[in-house]
Amino acid sequence: QAVRSIIDGLKDGDEVVVVPMAGLDRRQDAAFTRTFAVAKETLDKIRPTDDRADVVRALHVTDGLLREAVHA
């Protein structure tokens, strides 16, 4: 619910990306979107897993996204 409230607080023109902390497939593309419904759909697809959270990998993915962002 906390993530949903953050998304709900965004304004037109804001960009958001959902990066899972566990179960992030190397082939899975995380990307910024201005369509908040897409971010919520991505959030809804995240399921509990027995995998360990890979914080370092999630931060690397996020770092790469921010480096490539046009409006960062």
Short mmCIF file of N, CA and C in Angstrom, two decimals:
data_model
loop_
_atom_site.label_atom_id
_atom_site.label_comp_id
_atom_site.label_asym_id
_atom_site.label_seq_id
_atom_site.Cartn_x
_atom_site.Cartn_y
_atom_site.Cartn_z
N GLN A 1 0.81 -1.19 0.00
CA GLN A 1 0.00 0.00 0.00
C GLN A 1 0.86 1.26 0.00
N ALA A 2 2.02 1.20 0.63
CA ALA A 2 2.88 2.39 0.69
C ALA A 2 3.32 2.81 -0.71
N VAL A 3 3.67 1.83 -1.54
CA VAL A 3 4.11 2.16 -2.90
C VAL A 3 2.95 2.75 -3.70
N ARG A 4 1.76 2.20 -3.53
CA ARG A 4 0.59 2.74 -4.22
C ARG A 4 0.34 4.19 -3.83
N SER A 5 0.50 4.51 -2.55
CA SER A 5 0.25 5.88 -2.12
C SER A 5 1.30 6.84 -2.70
N ILE A 6 2.53 6.35 -2.88
CA ILE A 6 3.56 7.17 -3.53
C ILE A 6 3.16 7.43 -4.98
N ILE A 7 2.74 6.38 -5.69
CA ILE A 7 2.32 6.54 -7.08
C ILE A 7 1.13 7.48 -7.17
N ASP A 8 0.19 7.34 -6.25
CA ASP A 8 -1.00 8.20 -6.24
C ASP A 8 -0.64 9.67 -6.01
N GLY A 9 0.49 9.92 -5.36
CA GLY A 9 0.90 11.29 -5.07
C GLY A 9 1.67 11.96 -6.19
N LEU A 10 1.95 11.22 -7.26
CA LEU A 10 2.68 11.79 -8.38
C LEU A 10 1.78 12.71 -9.20
N LYS A 11 2.41 13.64 -9.88
CA LYS A 11 1.68 14.63 -10.68
C LYS A 11 1.94 14.41 -12.17
N ASP A 12 1.09 14.98 -13.01
CA ASP A 12 1.28 14.89 -14.45
C ASP A 12 2.70 15.33 -14.81
N GLY A 13 3.36 14.53 -15.65
CA GLY A 13 4.72 14.83 -16.06
C GLY A 13 5.76 14.08 -15.25
N ASP A 14 5.39 13.59 -14.06
CA ASP A 14 6.31 12.80 -13.25
C ASP A 14 6.51 11.44 -13.91
N GLU A 15 7.66 10.86 -13.68
CA GLU A 15 7.96 9.52 -14.18
C GLU A 15 8.19 8.61 -13.00
N VAL A 16 7.86 7.34 -13.19
CA VAL A 16 8.02 6.35 -12.13
C VAL A 16 8.49 5.04 -12.76
N VAL A 17 9.24 4.28 -11.98
CA VAL A 17 9.65 2.94 -12.38
C VAL A 17 9.53 2.04 -11.17
N VAL A 18 9.06 0.82 -11.39
CA VAL A 18 8.94 -0.17 -10.32
C VAL A 18 10.04 -1.20 -10.55
N VAL A 19 10.95 -1.32 -9.59
CA VAL A 19 12.05 -2.28 -9.68
C VAL A 19 11.91 -3.26 -8.52
N PRO A 20 11.58 -4.53 -8.82
CA PRO A 20 11.46 -5.52 -7.75
C PRO A 20 12.80 -5.78 -7.07
N MET A 21 12.76 -6.06 -5.79
CA MET A 21 13.99 -6.35 -5.04
C MET A 21 14.37 -7.82 -5.13
N ALA A 22 13.42 -8.67 -5.50
CA ALA A 22 13.68 -10.11 -5.63
C ALA A 22 13.00 -10.59 -6.90
N GLY A 23 13.55 -11.64 -7.47
CA GLY A 23 12.94 -12.24 -8.64
C GLY A 23 13.07 -11.40 -9.90
N LEU A 24 14.00 -10.47 -9.93
CA LEU A 24 14.20 -9.64 -11.11
C LEU A 24 14.92 -10.46 -12.17
N ASP A 25 14.22 -10.77 -13.22
CA ASP A 25 14.76 -11.55 -14.33
C ASP A 25 15.70 -10.67 -15.14
N ARG A 26 16.84 -11.20 -15.50
CA ARG A 26 17.81 -10.40 -16.26
C ARG A 26 17.23 -9.96 -17.61
N ARG A 27 16.27 -10.70 -18.12
CA ARG A 27 15.66 -10.34 -19.40
C ARG A 27 14.52 -9.35 -19.22
N GLN A 28 14.11 -9.15 -17.98
CA GLN A 28 12.99 -8.25 -17.69
C GLN A 28 13.46 -6.81 -17.81
N ASP A 29 12.72 -6.04 -18.55
CA ASP A 29 13.07 -4.63 -18.73
C ASP A 29 12.26 -3.77 -17.78
N ALA A 30 12.95 -3.06 -16.93
CA ALA A 30 12.31 -2.04 -16.09
C ALA A 30 12.50 -0.73 -16.83
N ALA A 31 11.45 0.06 -16.88
CA ALA A 31 11.53 1.32 -17.61
C ALA A 31 10.65 2.37 -16.94
N PHE A 32 11.08 3.61 -17.06
CA PHE A 32 10.28 4.72 -16.55
C PHE A 32 8.99 4.83 -17.36
N THR A 33 7.94 5.27 -16.71
CA THR A 33 6.68 5.53 -17.38
C THR A 33 6.02 6.75 -16.76
N ARG A 34 5.25 7.43 -17.56
CA ARG A 34 4.42 8.53 -17.06
C ARG A 34 2.97 8.08 -16.93
N THR A 35 2.73 6.84 -17.30
CA THR A 35 1.39 6.26 -17.18
C THR A 35 1.33 5.51 -15.86
N PHE A 36 0.73 6.14 -14.88
CA PHE A 36 0.75 5.58 -13.53
C PHE A 36 -0.01 4.26 -13.44
N ALA A 37 -0.99 4.05 -14.30
CA ALA A 37 -1.71 2.77 -14.32
C ALA A 37 -0.76 1.64 -14.70
N VAL A 38 0.19 1.91 -15.58
CA VAL A 38 1.18 0.90 -15.96
C VAL A 38 2.06 0.55 -14.76
N ALA A 39 2.46 1.55 -14.00
CA ALA A 39 3.27 1.30 -12.81
C ALA A 39 2.50 0.46 -11.81
N LYS A 40 1.21 0.74 -11.64
CA LYS A 40 0.38 -0.03 -10.71
C LYS A 40 0.19 -1.46 -11.21
N GLU A 41 0.06 -1.64 -12.52
CA GLU A 41 -0.06 -2.99 -13.09
C GLU A 41 1.23 -3.78 -12.83
N THR A 42 2.37 -3.12 -13.02
CA THR A 42 3.65 -3.77 -12.75
C THR A 42 3.73 -4.16 -11.28
N LEU A 43 3.31 -3.28 -10.41
CA LEU A 43 3.30 -3.55 -8.98
C LEU A 43 2.39 -4.75 -8.67
N ASP A 44 1.23 -4.82 -9.31
CA ASP A 44 0.29 -5.92 -9.09
C ASP A 44 0.86 -7.26 -9.54
N LYS A 45 1.78 -7.25 -10.50
CA LYS A 45 2.36 -8.49 -11.02
C LYS A 45 3.44 -9.06 -10.10
N ILE A 46 3.93 -8.26 -9.17
CA ILE A 46 4.97 -8.73 -8.26
C ILE A 46 4.34 -9.67 -7.25
N ARG A 47 4.89 -10.85 -7.13
CA ARG A 47 4.37 -11.88 -6.23
C ARG A 47 5.41 -12.23 -5.17
N PRO A 48 4.94 -12.65 -4.02
CA PRO A 48 5.88 -13.12 -3.00
C PRO A 48 6.71 -14.28 -3.56
N THR A 49 7.94 -14.34 -3.15
CA THR A 49 8.85 -15.37 -3.65
C THR A 49 9.75 -15.86 -2.53
N ASP A 50 10.29 -17.04 -2.73
CA ASP A 50 11.26 -17.57 -1.78
C ASP A 50 12.66 -17.03 -2.05
N ASP A 51 12.81 -16.33 -3.17
CA ASP A 51 14.11 -15.74 -3.51
C ASP A 51 14.50 -14.70 -2.48
N ARG A 52 15.79 -14.57 -2.28
CA ARG A 52 16.29 -13.52 -1.40
C ARG A 52 16.25 -12.19 -2.15
N ALA A 53 15.98 -11.15 -1.42
CA ALA A 53 16.02 -9.81 -2.02
C ALA A 53 17.46 -9.52 -2.44
N ASP A 54 17.63 -9.08 -3.66
CA ASP A 54 18.95 -8.74 -4.17
C ASP A 54 19.01 -7.21 -4.29
N VAL A 55 19.27 -6.58 -3.16
CA VAL A 55 19.27 -5.12 -3.09
C VAL A 55 20.34 -4.54 -4.00
N VAL A 56 21.50 -5.17 -4.03
CA VAL A 56 22.60 -4.66 -4.86
C VAL A 56 22.19 -4.68 -6.33
N ARG A 57 21.61 -5.77 -6.77
CA ARG A 57 21.17 -5.86 -8.18
C ARG A 57 20.09 -4.81 -8.47
N ALA A 58 19.13 -4.68 -7.57
CA ALA A 58 18.06 -3.69 -7.77
C ALA A 58 18.64 -2.28 -7.85
N LEU A 59 19.64 -1.99 -7.02
CA LEU A 59 20.28 -0.67 -7.06
C LEU A 59 21.06 -0.47 -8.35
N HIS A 60 21.70 -1.53 -8.85
CA HIS A 60 22.42 -1.43 -10.13
C HIS A 60 21.44 -1.15 -11.28
N VAL A 61 20.30 -1.85 -11.25
CA VAL A 61 19.27 -1.61 -12.28
C VAL A 61 18.79 -0.17 -12.20
N THR A 62 18.51 0.28 -10.99
CA THR A 62 18.03 1.65 -10.78
C THR A 62 19.07 2.67 -11.21
N ASP A 63 20.34 2.41 -10.87
CA ASP A 63 21.42 3.31 -11.26
C ASP A 63 21.50 3.42 -12.79
N GLY A 64 21.41 2.29 -13.47
CA GLY A 64 21.44 2.31 -14.93
C GLY A 64 20.28 3.09 -15.52
N LEU A 65 19.11 2.91 -14.94
CA LEU A 65 17.93 3.64 -15.42
C LEU A 65 18.10 5.14 -15.23
N LEU A 66 18.61 5.53 -14.08
CA LEU A 66 18.80 6.96 -13.81
C LEU A 66 19.87 7.57 -14.70
N ARG A 67 20.93 6.81 -14.99
CA ARG A 67 21.99 7.31 -15.87
C ARG A 67 21.48 7.55 -17.29
N GLU A 68 20.52 6.71 -17.71
CA GLU A 68 19.99 6.82 -19.07
C GLU A 68 18.79 7.76 -19.15
N ALA A 69 18.28 8.20 -18.01
CA ALA A 69 17.07 9.03 -18.00
C ALA A 69 17.34 10.38 -18.65
N VAL A 70 16.40 10.82 -19.44
CA VAL A 70 16.52 12.09 -20.14
C VAL A 70 16.29 13.26 -19.19
N HIS A 71 15.40 13.09 -18.25
CA HIS A 71 15.00 14.19 -17.37
C HIS A 71 15.58 14.08 -15.97
N ALA A 72 16.62 13.33 -15.78
CA ALA A 72 17.18 13.14 -14.43
C ALA A 72 17.87 14.40 -13.96
#
